[in-house]
Amino acid sequence: MTFDLFDNLPDYDRDGGISSEPLAPGASVLRRFARAQAGALLDVVAGVAAVAPFRHLVTPGGRRMSVAMTNCGRLGWVSDRQGYRYDPVDPATGLHWPAMPRAFAVLARDAAAAAGYPDFTPDACLINRYLPGTRLSLHQDRDELDVRAPIVSVSLGVPAVFLFGGLRRADRPARIRVIHGDVVVWGGPSRLAFHGIAPLAQADHPLTGDTRINLTFRKAG
Ligand code: SIN
Ligand code: FE2
């Protein structure tokens, strides 16, 4: 029901434009940063998924991930029984991943710069799709060769609770509500922070229905 989503909008979304909230040393939430181009970003996601379909990857332990994933950019993040890795080829199609769309690269670069990380040039964009009940358990992004570059994470569609912890799995994570157009950037002392997504609530977004899409930009290679 649409009114559920909009009744619960946080204050920052009722008025005002882009704003930045500190999250942890080296990490910030850029509220509404991608809002203006969000519809166009979703169209691009549909184009990527037409070539490299969303799929549920299997963890090295043999569990099917509840998040559906695809990638664009020179490298794509994949998981299977052999482990996690970045691969230039989509194992589902045998083709290279679709190229990084220019609009994606520009957004990621601008968001990183706004958060204090100039010259971010991502070579990987992981696209995550969440349906009601989908969650992503706490993890670190540490499959990238060079962790000097930050992570830029764009939320589209249905709101979610982003969990942002510390450098130890046991550190109790902060719970941050992220909505359509919000961007979270973490790097520097927070680059290896544990993070995840709480089970997605049922909601109805005008552009995505019951779905949340996340774009995670990384310098992987
Ligand atoms: C991720 O950690 O890969 C995705 C986080 C998110 O969906 O916001
Ligand atoms: Fe992650």
Short mmCIF file of C-alpha atoms and ligand atoms in Angstrom, two decimals:
data_model
loop_
_atom_site.label_atom_id
_atom_site.label_comp_id
_atom_site.label_asym_id
_atom_site.label_seq_id
_atom_site.Cartn_x
_atom_site.Cartn_y
_atom_site.Cartn_z
CA MET A 1 0.00 0.00 0.00
CA THR A 2 1.52 3.22 -1.12
CA PHE A 3 0.39 5.22 1.88
CA ASP A 4 2.40 2.98 4.22
CA LEU A 5 5.60 3.97 2.53
CA PHE A 6 4.84 7.66 2.42
CA ASP A 7 3.35 7.89 5.91
CA ASN A 8 6.64 6.60 7.22
CA LEU A 9 8.94 8.92 5.35
CA PRO A 10 11.61 10.32 7.64
CA ASP A 11 11.65 14.05 8.24
CA TYR A 12 14.54 14.66 5.88
CA ASP A 13 12.42 13.47 2.98
CA ARG A 14 9.49 15.77 3.60
CA ASP A 15 11.32 18.79 2.29
CA GLY A 16 14.79 19.96 1.50
CA GLY A 17 17.42 18.68 -0.85
CA ILE A 18 20.66 16.79 -0.64
CA SER A 19 22.26 16.65 2.78
CA SER A 20 25.12 14.72 4.32
CA GLU A 21 25.03 12.84 7.62
CA PRO A 22 28.19 11.46 9.21
CA LEU A 23 27.88 7.75 9.93
CA ALA A 24 31.32 6.77 11.24
CA PRO A 25 34.87 7.99 10.63
CA GLY A 26 35.26 7.88 6.85
CA ALA A 27 31.59 7.00 6.29
CA SER A 28 28.59 9.16 5.49
CA VAL A 29 25.02 9.01 4.23
CA LEU A 30 24.29 11.40 1.37
CA ARG A 31 20.55 11.90 1.64
CA ARG A 32 18.73 12.19 -1.69
CA PHE A 33 22.00 12.42 -3.56
CA ALA A 34 20.78 10.22 -6.46
CA ARG A 35 17.13 11.20 -6.27
CA ALA A 36 17.05 13.40 -9.36
CA GLN A 37 18.37 10.67 -11.67
CA ALA A 38 16.88 7.66 -9.86
CA GLY A 39 14.28 6.90 -12.53
CA ALA A 40 16.94 6.94 -15.22
CA LEU A 41 19.18 4.70 -13.10
CA LEU A 42 16.37 2.14 -12.81
CA ASP A 43 15.92 2.17 -16.59
CA VAL A 44 19.62 1.44 -16.96
CA VAL A 45 19.34 -1.41 -14.44
CA ALA A 46 16.58 -2.94 -16.58
CA GLY A 47 18.86 -2.70 -19.61
CA VAL A 48 21.72 -4.40 -17.77
CA ALA A 49 19.42 -7.15 -16.48
CA ALA A 50 18.17 -7.84 -20.02
CA VAL A 51 21.74 -8.88 -20.93
CA ALA A 52 23.00 -10.18 -17.57
CA PRO A 53 19.92 -11.49 -15.73
CA PHE A 54 19.45 -11.27 -11.98
CA ARG A 55 20.28 -14.57 -10.33
CA HIS A 56 20.58 -16.04 -6.85
CA LEU A 57 24.22 -16.90 -6.26
CA VAL A 58 25.31 -19.77 -4.05
CA THR A 59 27.72 -19.12 -1.17
CA PRO A 60 30.90 -21.19 -0.80
CA GLY A 61 29.03 -22.99 1.99
CA GLY A 62 26.29 -24.00 -0.46
CA ARG A 63 23.53 -21.61 0.63
CA ARG A 64 21.42 -19.81 -1.99
CA MET A 65 21.57 -16.07 -1.34
CA SER A 66 18.18 -14.41 -0.88
CA VAL A 67 19.42 -11.28 -2.67
CA ALA A 68 19.32 -11.58 -6.47
CA MET A 69 22.40 -10.09 -8.15
CA THR A 70 23.85 -9.00 -11.43
CA ASN A 71 26.76 -6.73 -12.38
CA CYS A 72 28.01 -4.21 -14.83
CA GLY A 73 31.47 -2.79 -15.35
CA ARG A 74 34.77 -4.44 -16.24
CA LEU A 75 34.53 -6.82 -13.28
CA GLY A 76 31.56 -8.50 -11.66
CA TRP A 77 31.30 -9.97 -8.18
CA VAL A 78 30.35 -13.64 -8.17
CA SER A 79 30.07 -16.40 -5.62
CA ASP A 80 29.90 -20.15 -6.04
CA ARG A 81 31.10 -23.31 -4.30
CA GLN A 82 34.69 -22.31 -5.12
CA GLY A 83 34.46 -18.98 -3.29
CA TYR A 84 33.91 -15.28 -3.87
CA ARG A 85 35.73 -13.49 -6.66
CA TYR A 86 35.60 -10.77 -9.29
CA ASP A 87 35.27 -12.07 -12.82
CA PRO A 88 35.22 -10.17 -16.14
CA VAL A 89 32.86 -12.82 -17.53
CA ASP A 90 29.30 -13.52 -16.41
CA PRO A 91 29.29 -17.25 -15.60
CA ALA A 92 25.57 -17.43 -16.46
CA THR A 93 26.03 -16.29 -20.06
CA GLY A 94 29.73 -16.66 -20.83
CA LEU A 95 29.72 -13.00 -21.94
CA HIS A 96 31.53 -10.03 -20.50
CA TRP A 97 29.40 -8.04 -18.08
CA PRO A 98 27.67 -5.03 -19.66
CA ALA A 99 29.96 -2.01 -19.64
CA MET A 100 29.72 0.50 -16.82
CA PRO A 101 27.09 3.02 -17.95
CA ARG A 102 28.44 6.55 -17.99
CA ALA A 103 25.62 7.79 -15.76
CA PHE A 104 26.65 5.19 -13.16
CA ALA A 105 30.33 6.12 -13.25
CA VAL A 106 29.57 9.83 -12.96
CA LEU A 107 27.18 9.34 -10.05
CA ALA A 108 29.64 7.12 -8.17
CA ARG A 109 32.48 9.56 -8.72
CA ASP A 110 30.40 12.56 -7.64
CA ALA A 111 29.09 10.79 -4.53
CA ALA A 112 32.56 9.65 -3.50
CA ALA A 113 33.89 13.18 -3.98
CA ALA A 114 31.03 14.63 -1.91
CA ALA A 115 32.00 12.22 0.88
CA GLY A 116 35.66 13.22 0.75
CA TYR A 117 37.07 10.66 -1.71
CA PRO A 118 38.13 12.45 -4.91
CA ASP A 119 38.95 10.59 -8.14
CA PHE A 120 36.95 7.44 -7.47
CA THR A 121 36.88 5.37 -10.66
CA PRO A 122 34.88 2.20 -10.04
CA ASP A 123 35.44 -0.79 -12.30
CA ALA A 124 32.66 -2.89 -10.76
CA CYS A 125 28.99 -2.24 -10.05
CA LEU A 126 27.16 -4.99 -8.19
CA ILE A 127 23.39 -4.65 -8.60
CA ASN A 128 21.37 -6.18 -5.76
CA ARG A 129 17.63 -6.86 -5.91
CA TYR A 130 15.61 -7.26 -2.71
CA LEU A 131 12.00 -8.45 -2.41
CA PRO A 132 9.97 -8.48 0.82
CA GLY A 133 11.83 -10.62 3.36
CA THR A 134 15.15 -10.51 1.49
CA ARG A 135 18.11 -9.75 3.73
CA LEU A 136 21.87 -9.49 3.45
CA SER A 137 23.69 -10.66 6.53
CA LEU A 138 26.58 -8.72 8.06
CA HIS A 139 29.72 -8.98 5.97
CA GLN A 140 32.83 -7.04 4.98
CA ASP A 141 33.61 -6.06 1.38
CA ARG A 142 37.12 -7.39 1.17
CA ASP A 143 37.42 -9.18 -2.16
CA GLU A 144 38.83 -6.01 -3.75
CA LEU A 145 42.56 -5.79 -4.43
CA ASP A 146 42.99 -2.26 -3.16
CA VAL A 147 40.94 -1.19 -0.18
CA ARG A 148 42.13 2.42 -0.42
CA ALA A 149 39.14 3.16 -2.66
CA PRO A 150 35.78 3.65 -0.92
CA ILE A 151 32.50 1.81 -1.47
CA VAL A 152 29.58 3.80 -2.89
CA SER A 153 26.14 2.28 -2.31
CA VAL A 154 22.98 3.69 -3.94
CA SER A 155 19.48 2.81 -2.69
CA LEU A 156 16.52 2.77 -5.10
CA GLY A 157 12.88 1.85 -4.62
CA VAL A 158 11.52 0.45 -1.38
CA PRO A 159 13.20 1.71 1.83
CA ALA A 160 15.50 -0.56 3.79
CA VAL A 161 17.31 -0.67 7.10
CA PHE A 162 21.04 -0.55 6.41
CA LEU A 163 23.11 -2.10 9.18
CA PHE A 164 26.48 -0.48 9.66
CA GLY A 165 28.76 -1.98 12.28
CA GLY A 166 32.40 -1.77 13.20
CA LEU A 167 35.52 -3.63 12.22
CA ARG A 168 34.58 -6.67 14.31
CA ARG A 169 31.58 -8.83 13.49
CA ALA A 170 30.48 -8.61 17.11
CA ASP A 171 30.26 -4.79 17.06
CA ARG A 172 26.60 -3.87 17.33
CA PRO A 173 25.57 -2.23 14.05
CA ALA A 174 23.82 1.11 13.74
CA ARG A 175 20.46 0.84 11.95
CA ILE A 176 20.03 3.50 9.27
CA ARG A 177 16.90 3.85 7.19
CA VAL A 178 17.85 4.34 3.56
CA ILE A 179 15.30 5.36 0.96
CA HIS A 180 15.05 5.96 -2.76
CA GLY A 181 17.95 8.14 -3.85
CA ASP A 182 20.05 7.88 -0.69
CA VAL A 183 23.73 7.07 -1.11
CA VAL A 184 26.03 5.62 1.55
CA VAL A 185 29.79 6.01 1.14
CA TRP A 186 32.34 4.27 3.34
CA GLY A 187 36.10 4.21 3.10
CA GLY A 188 39.29 5.02 4.99
CA PRO A 189 38.98 3.84 8.60
CA SER A 190 35.51 2.42 7.85
CA ARG A 191 36.40 0.65 4.60
CA LEU A 192 36.27 -2.82 6.16
CA ALA A 193 33.28 -2.15 8.43
CA PHE A 194 30.74 -4.95 8.70
CA HIS A 195 27.45 -4.03 7.04
CA GLY A 196 24.24 -5.62 5.82
CA ILE A 197 20.54 -5.14 5.14
CA ALA A 198 17.73 -6.11 7.54
CA PRO A 199 14.88 -8.18 6.07
CA LEU A 200 13.05 -5.95 3.59
CA ALA A 201 9.58 -4.86 4.70
CA GLN A 202 6.57 -5.10 2.44
CA ALA A 203 5.95 -1.75 0.74
CA ASP A 204 4.90 -0.33 -2.61
CA HIS A 205 7.11 2.15 -4.39
CA PRO A 206 5.78 4.00 -7.43
CA LEU A 207 8.82 3.10 -9.54
CA THR A 208 9.74 -0.39 -8.30
CA GLY A 209 6.63 -1.91 -6.69
CA ASP A 210 7.67 -4.14 -3.78
CA THR A 211 11.34 -4.17 -4.79
CA ARG A 212 14.50 -2.48 -3.57
CA ILE A 213 17.44 -2.10 -5.92
CA ASN A 214 20.93 -1.33 -4.66
CA LEU A 215 23.93 -0.32 -6.74
CA THR A 216 27.28 -0.97 -5.06
CA PHE A 217 30.27 0.63 -6.77
CA ARG A 218 33.76 -0.61 -6.08
CA LYS A 219 37.26 -0.43 -7.38
CA ALA A 220 37.83 -4.16 -7.52
CA GLY A 221 40.86 -4.73 -9.73
C1 SIN B 1 26.11 -4.83 -0.27
O1 SIN B 1 26.66 -4.78 0.82
O2 SIN B 1 26.61 -5.42 -1.24
C2 SIN B 1 24.75 -4.21 -0.51
C3 SIN B 1 24.27 -3.29 0.54
C4 SIN B 1 22.91 -2.73 0.17
O3 SIN B 1 22.09 -3.42 -0.46
O4 SIN B 1 22.63 -1.57 0.54
FE FE2 B 2 28.73 -5.27 1.00
#
